[in-house]
PDB file of C-alpha atoms in Angstrom:
ATOM      1  CA  MET A 159     334.161 108.797 121.806  1.00 76.00           C
ATOM      2  CA  THR A 160     336.185 111.781 123.312  1.00 78.00           C
ATOM      3  CA  TRP A 161     334.742 111.298 127.142  1.00 77.00           C
ATOM      4  CA  VAL A 162     335.861 107.753 126.643  1.00 85.00           C
ATOM      5  CA  LEU A 163     339.224 108.894 125.711  1.00 81.00           C
ATOM      6  CA  VAL A 164     339.188 111.640 128.595  1.00 80.00           C
ATOM      7  CA  ALA A 165     338.458 108.443 130.971  1.00 82.00           C
ATOM      8  CA  VAL A 166     341.516 106.065 129.390  1.00 82.00           C
ATOM      9  CA  GLY A 167     343.987 108.997 129.836  1.00 80.00           C
ATOM     10  CA  GLY A 168     342.295 109.854 133.538  1.00 80.00           C
ATOM     11  CA  ALA A 169     343.106 106.534 134.372  1.00 81.00           C
ATOM     12  CA  MET A 170     346.336 106.289 133.603  1.00 80.00           C
ATOM     13  CA  GLY A 171     346.977 109.705 134.821  1.00 78.00           C
ATOM     14  CA  SER A 172     345.793 108.092 138.014  1.00 77.00           C
ATOM     15  CA  ALA A 173     348.102 105.539 137.973  1.00 79.00           C
ATOM     16  CA  VAL A 174     351.149 108.158 137.713  1.00 76.00           C
ATOM     17  CA  GLY A 175     350.058 110.012 139.981  1.00 75.00           C
ATOM     18  CA  ALA A 176     349.346 107.034 142.827  1.00 76.00           C
ATOM     19  CA  LEU A 177     353.293 106.234 141.628  1.00 77.00           C
ATOM     20  CA  LEU A 178     354.149 110.356 142.353  1.00 72.00           C
ATOM     21  CA  MET A 179     352.640 110.141 145.555  1.00 72.00           C
ATOM     22  CA  ARG A 180     353.172 106.839 147.624  1.00 77.00           C
ATOM     23  CA  ARG A 181     356.090 108.729 149.566  1.00 75.00           C
ATOM     24  CA  PRO A 182     354.875 112.350 148.827  1.00 74.00           C
ATOM     25  CA  THR A 183     357.587 114.723 149.820  1.00 79.00           C
ATOM     26  CA  GLY A 184     357.822 118.414 148.566  1.00 77.00           C
ATOM     27  CA  THR A 185     361.261 117.883 146.465  1.00 82.00           C
ATOM     28  CA  ARG A 186     359.157 115.370 144.769  1.00 80.00           C
ATOM     29  CA  LEU A 187     355.639 117.248 144.932  1.00 79.00           C
ATOM     30  CA  LEU A 188     357.689 120.336 143.460  1.00 82.00           C
ATOM     31  CA  LEU A 189     359.295 117.978 140.477  1.00 85.00           C
ATOM     32  CA  ALA A 190     355.958 116.417 139.555  1.00 81.00           C
ATOM     33  CA  THR A 191     354.255 120.181 139.250  1.00 80.00           C
ATOM     34  CA  ALA A 192     357.066 121.444 137.116  1.00 86.00           C
ATOM     35  CA  ALA A 193     357.091 118.241 135.207  1.00 85.00           C
ATOM     36  CA  MET A 194     352.897 118.199 134.611  1.00 82.00           C
ATOM     37  CA  CYS A 195     353.282 122.176 133.652  1.00 82.00           C
ATOM     38  CA  GLY A 196     355.753 121.895 131.454  1.00 86.00           C
ATOM     39  CA  LEU A 197     354.062 118.851 129.300  1.00 83.00           C
ATOM     40  CA  MET A 198     350.865 121.157 129.539  1.00 82.00           C
ATOM     41  CA  GLY A 199     352.459 124.232 127.920  1.00 83.00           C
ATOM     42  CA  LEU A 200     354.207 121.643 125.331  1.00 84.00           C
ATOM     43  CA  LEU A 201     350.995 120.146 124.253  1.00 82.00           C
ATOM     44  CA  SER A 202     349.168 123.929 124.377  1.00 80.00           C
ATOM     45  CA  ALA A 203     351.825 124.910 122.120  1.00 82.00           C
ATOM     46  CA  GLN A 204     351.557 121.611 119.392  1.00 80.00           C
ATOM     47  CA  LEU A 205     348.818 121.194 117.140  1.00 77.00           C
ATOM     48  CA  LEU A 206     347.574 118.019 118.046  1.00 76.00           C
ATOM     49  CA  SER A 207     344.810 116.073 117.168  1.00 77.00           C
ATOM     50  CA  PRO A 208     341.572 116.074 119.613  1.00 76.00           C
ATOM     51  CA  LYS A 209     342.019 112.467 119.980  1.00 79.00           C
ATOM     52  CA  VAL A 210     345.856 113.113 121.577  1.00 78.00           C
ATOM     53  CA  THR A 211     345.087 115.527 123.584  1.00 75.00           C
ATOM     54  CA  ALA A 212     341.896 114.460 125.278  1.00 75.00           C
ATOM     55  CA  VAL A 213     343.977 111.399 126.408  1.00 78.00           C
ATOM     56  CA  LEU A 214     347.184 113.050 127.271  1.00 77.00           C
ATOM     57  CA  GLY A 215     346.581 117.020 128.411  1.00 76.00           C
ATOM     58  CA  TYR A 216     342.644 116.079 129.741  1.00 74.00           C
ATOM     59  CA  GLY A 217     343.365 112.543 131.009  1.00 77.00           C
ATOM     60  CA  VAL A 218     346.839 111.804 131.812  1.00 76.00           C
ATOM     61  CA  LEU A 219     347.830 115.127 133.156  1.00 75.00           C
ATOM     62  CA  GLY A 220     344.724 116.188 134.424  1.00 73.00           C
ATOM     63  CA  SER A 221     344.182 113.392 136.827  1.00 72.00           C
ATOM     64  CA  ALA A 222     348.041 113.240 137.456  1.00 69.00           C
ATOM     65  CA  ALA A 223     347.926 116.751 138.388  1.00 67.00           C
ATOM     66  CA  SER A 224     344.602 116.959 140.855  1.00 65.00           C
ATOM     67  CA  MET A 225     346.662 113.897 143.164  1.00 63.00           C
ATOM     68  CA  VAL A 226     349.315 116.036 143.538  1.00 64.00           C
ATOM     69  CA  THR A 227     347.029 118.830 144.634  1.00 63.00           C
ATOM     70  CA  MET A 228     345.331 117.072 146.999  1.00 61.00           C
ATOM     71  CA  ALA A 229     348.911 115.612 148.561  1.00 61.00           C
ATOM     72  CA  VAL A 230     349.901 119.749 148.818  1.00 61.00           C
ATOM     73  CA  ALA A 231     347.383 119.847 151.543  1.00 59.00           C
ATOM     74  CA  SER A 232     349.263 121.224 154.553  1.00 59.00           C
ATOM     75  CA  PRO A 233     348.300 119.479 158.066  1.00 61.00           C
ATOM     76  CA  MET A 234     345.993 121.423 160.458  1.00 61.00           C
ATOM     77  CA  TRP A 235     347.025 122.943 163.635  1.00 61.00           C
ATOM     78  CA  VAL A 236     344.956 122.587 166.704  1.00 65.00           C
ATOM     79  CA  GLY A 237     344.574 125.804 169.090  1.00 66.00           C
ATOM     80  CA  GLY A 238     342.859 128.937 169.261  1.00 70.00           C
ATOM     81  CA  ASP A 239     344.623 130.553 166.104  1.00 73.00           C
ATOM     82  CA  ALA A 240     344.432 127.474 163.839  1.00 73.00           C
ATOM     83  CA  PRO A 241     342.439 129.090 161.278  1.00 76.00           C
ATOM     84  CA  VAL A 242     345.863 131.939 161.139  1.00 78.00           C
ATOM     85  CA  HIS A 243     348.200 129.468 160.865  1.00 77.00           C
ATOM     86  CA  SER A 244     346.246 127.097 158.384  1.00 76.00           C
ATOM     87  CA  THR A 245     345.679 130.032 155.783  1.00 78.00           C
ATOM     88  CA  VAL A 246     349.512 131.193 156.404  1.00 81.00           C
ATOM     89  CA  SER A 247     350.880 128.024 155.345  1.00 78.00           C
ATOM     90  CA  VAL A 248     348.479 127.226 152.785  1.00 76.00           C
ATOM     91  CA  THR A 249     348.742 130.557 150.998  1.00 81.00           C
ATOM     92  CA  LYS A 250     352.438 130.152 151.447  1.00 83.00           C
ATOM     93  CA  ARG A 251     352.537 126.513 149.484  1.00 81.00           C
ATOM     94  CA  LEU A 252     350.106 127.971 147.118  1.00 79.00           C
ATOM     95  CA  ALA A 253     352.234 130.967 145.835  1.00 84.00           C
ATOM     96  CA  VAL A 254     355.434 128.397 145.197  1.00 85.00           C
ATOM     97  CA  TYR A 255     353.572 125.680 143.632  1.00 81.00           C
ATOM     98  CA  CYS A 256     351.799 128.690 141.096  1.00 82.00           C
ATOM     99  CA  VAL A 257     355.173 130.086 140.535  1.00 88.00           C
ATOM    100  CA  VAL A 258     356.651 127.019 139.726  1.00 87.00           C
ATOM    101  CA  GLY A 259     353.707 125.683 137.395  1.00 83.00           C
ATOM    102  CA  VAL A 260     353.580 128.740 135.526  1.00 87.00           C
ATOM    103  CA  THR A 261     357.028 128.887 134.803  1.00 92.00           C
ATOM    104  CA  PHE A 262     357.142 125.461 133.632  1.00 91.00           C
ATOM    105  CA  ALA A 263     354.356 125.644 131.267  1.00 87.00           C
ATOM    106  CA  LEU A 264     355.616 128.871 130.199  1.00 92.00           C
ATOM    107  CA  LEU A 265     359.240 127.384 129.589  1.00 93.00           C
ATOM    108  CA  GLY A 266     357.370 124.410 127.804  1.00 90.00           C
ATOM    109  CA  TYR A 267     355.358 126.562 125.343  1.00 90.00           C
ATOM    110  CA  LEU A 268     358.683 128.871 124.606  1.00 93.00           C
ATOM    111  CA  ALA A 269     360.385 125.504 123.977  1.00 92.00           C
ATOM    112  CA  VAL A 270     358.209 124.403 121.665  1.00 90.00           C
ATOM    113  CA  ARG A 271     357.706 127.972 119.709  1.00 91.00           C
ATOM    114  CA  GLY A 272     361.084 128.699 119.791  1.00 92.00           C
ATOM    115  CA  GLY A 273     362.548 125.245 118.295  1.00 91.00           C
ATOM    116  CA  GLU A 274     359.789 125.913 115.584  1.00 90.00           C
ATOM    117  CA  THR A 275     360.706 129.146 114.745  1.00 92.00           C
ATOM    118  CA  LEU A 276     364.350 127.976 114.596  1.00 92.00           C
ATOM    119  CA  PHE A 277     363.420 125.567 112.600  1.00 92.00           C
ATOM    120  CA  LYS A 278     361.811 128.076 110.193  1.00 92.00           C
ATOM    121  CA  LYS A 279     364.714 130.244 109.963  1.00 92.00           C
ATOM    122  CA  LEU A 280     367.417 127.451 109.708  1.00 91.00           C
ATOM    123  CA  THR A 281     365.588 125.884 106.464  1.00 84.00           C
TER     124      THR A 281
END
């Protein structure tokens, strides 16, 4: 049953990813990465049922994130130094997207944990 839920979530995530990738600009890709990683941080901090986690976490966010990752691929250059240019370009982009992803995943996680702690202290 879990695999069916992941497949349904994957179909929904593919639709979301396709909408995000209609006109992939650098800003749109960074915002999509930030949103997906923030939501993954939120989901990892919450204790949800395994069914909800399968649909939202693994299905929707997993497939939408993979579509954004495919759009991040940079164009290849033609020439003798093409491998060097391509490697440097991919490394720079990967570093930026990793920093954005980790930052927003941490912010999502801390938002839930901090809100939970504040709620417990105030009540």
